[in-house]
Amino acid sequence: KVINPAIELAQKGFPVNYYLSQALGWLNAVAGEYPETVRVFGHNGNPPKPGEIFKQPDLARTLKRIRKYGPD
């Protein structure tokens, strides 16, 4: 299934590169009024540094529910 690799990537994470780190830093700067966005993508205001592993457990949980119950 197509969703399984996405679940695995969200659970296990992947190494952040320089460009993603910079983009997440910018996102933190402009998303201040959206604390959930900062929490999910900015590690509570501190974007991950290059080389750090970026995991998204909330996304993995959501994708598992979609896999189990379907999109509706």
Short mmCIF file of C-alpha atoms in Angstrom, two decimals:
data_model
loop_
_atom_site.label_atom_id
_atom_site.label_comp_id
_atom_site.label_asym_id
_atom_site.label_seq_id
_atom_site.Cartn_x
_atom_site.Cartn_y
_atom_site.Cartn_z
CA LYS A 1 0.00 0.00 0.00
CA VAL A 2 1.05 3.56 -0.64
CA ILE A 3 0.36 4.73 2.90
CA ASN A 4 2.73 2.30 4.64
CA PRO A 5 5.99 4.05 3.62
CA ALA A 6 4.51 7.37 4.76
CA ILE A 7 3.63 5.88 8.16
CA GLU A 8 7.12 4.45 8.54
CA LEU A 9 8.76 7.74 7.59
CA ALA A 10 6.57 9.68 10.04
CA GLN A 11 7.32 7.20 12.84
CA LYS A 12 11.04 6.66 12.33
CA GLY A 13 11.77 10.11 11.00
CA PHE A 14 14.44 11.27 8.60
CA PRO A 15 17.56 13.41 8.86
CA VAL A 16 16.94 17.12 8.41
CA ASN A 17 19.10 18.86 5.85
CA TYR A 18 20.22 22.48 5.91
CA TYR A 19 17.41 23.69 3.65
CA LEU A 20 14.63 22.05 5.64
CA SER A 21 16.11 23.43 8.86
CA GLN A 22 16.08 26.92 7.37
CA ALA A 23 12.53 26.53 6.06
CA LEU A 24 11.26 25.34 9.44
CA GLY A 25 13.02 28.26 11.11
CA TRP A 26 11.21 30.63 8.74
CA LEU A 27 7.93 28.84 9.42
CA ASN A 28 8.40 29.36 13.15
CA ALA A 29 8.95 33.05 12.56
CA VAL A 30 5.74 33.54 10.57
CA ALA A 31 3.49 31.01 12.32
CA GLY A 32 3.63 32.54 15.78
CA GLU A 33 -0.13 32.96 15.94
CA TYR A 34 -0.57 29.25 15.19
CA PRO A 35 1.02 27.49 18.16
CA GLU A 36 0.11 24.01 16.92
CA THR A 37 2.02 24.61 13.69
CA VAL A 38 5.05 25.71 15.68
CA ARG A 39 4.72 22.65 17.93
CA VAL A 40 4.51 20.18 15.05
CA PHE A 41 7.04 21.66 12.65
CA GLY A 42 9.27 23.73 14.86
CA HIS A 43 9.98 21.68 17.95
CA ASN A 44 8.27 24.35 20.07
CA GLY A 45 10.09 27.27 18.54
CA ASN A 46 13.46 25.68 17.85
CA PRO A 47 13.67 24.17 14.38
CA PRO A 48 15.64 20.93 14.12
CA LYS A 49 19.27 21.36 13.20
CA PRO A 50 20.77 19.74 10.11
CA GLY A 51 21.45 16.09 10.86
CA GLU A 52 18.79 15.77 13.55
CA ILE A 53 16.04 13.21 13.00
CA PHE A 54 12.63 14.78 12.35
CA LYS A 55 9.74 12.56 13.50
CA GLN A 56 6.01 13.20 13.23
CA PRO A 57 4.22 10.81 15.61
CA ASP A 58 0.90 12.66 15.34
CA LEU A 59 0.98 12.28 11.56
CA ALA A 60 1.84 8.59 11.90
CA ARG A 61 -1.18 8.08 14.19
CA THR A 62 -3.47 9.89 11.76
CA LEU A 63 -2.22 7.89 8.78
CA LYS A 64 -2.74 4.63 10.69
CA ARG A 65 -6.34 5.61 11.37
CA ILE A 66 -6.87 6.42 7.70
CA ARG A 67 -5.36 3.05 6.75
CA LYS A 68 -7.63 1.25 9.21
CA TYR A 69 -10.90 3.13 8.72
CA GLY A 70 -10.53 4.73 5.30
CA PRO A 71 -10.62 8.40 4.39
CA ASP A 72 -14.22 9.08 5.43
#
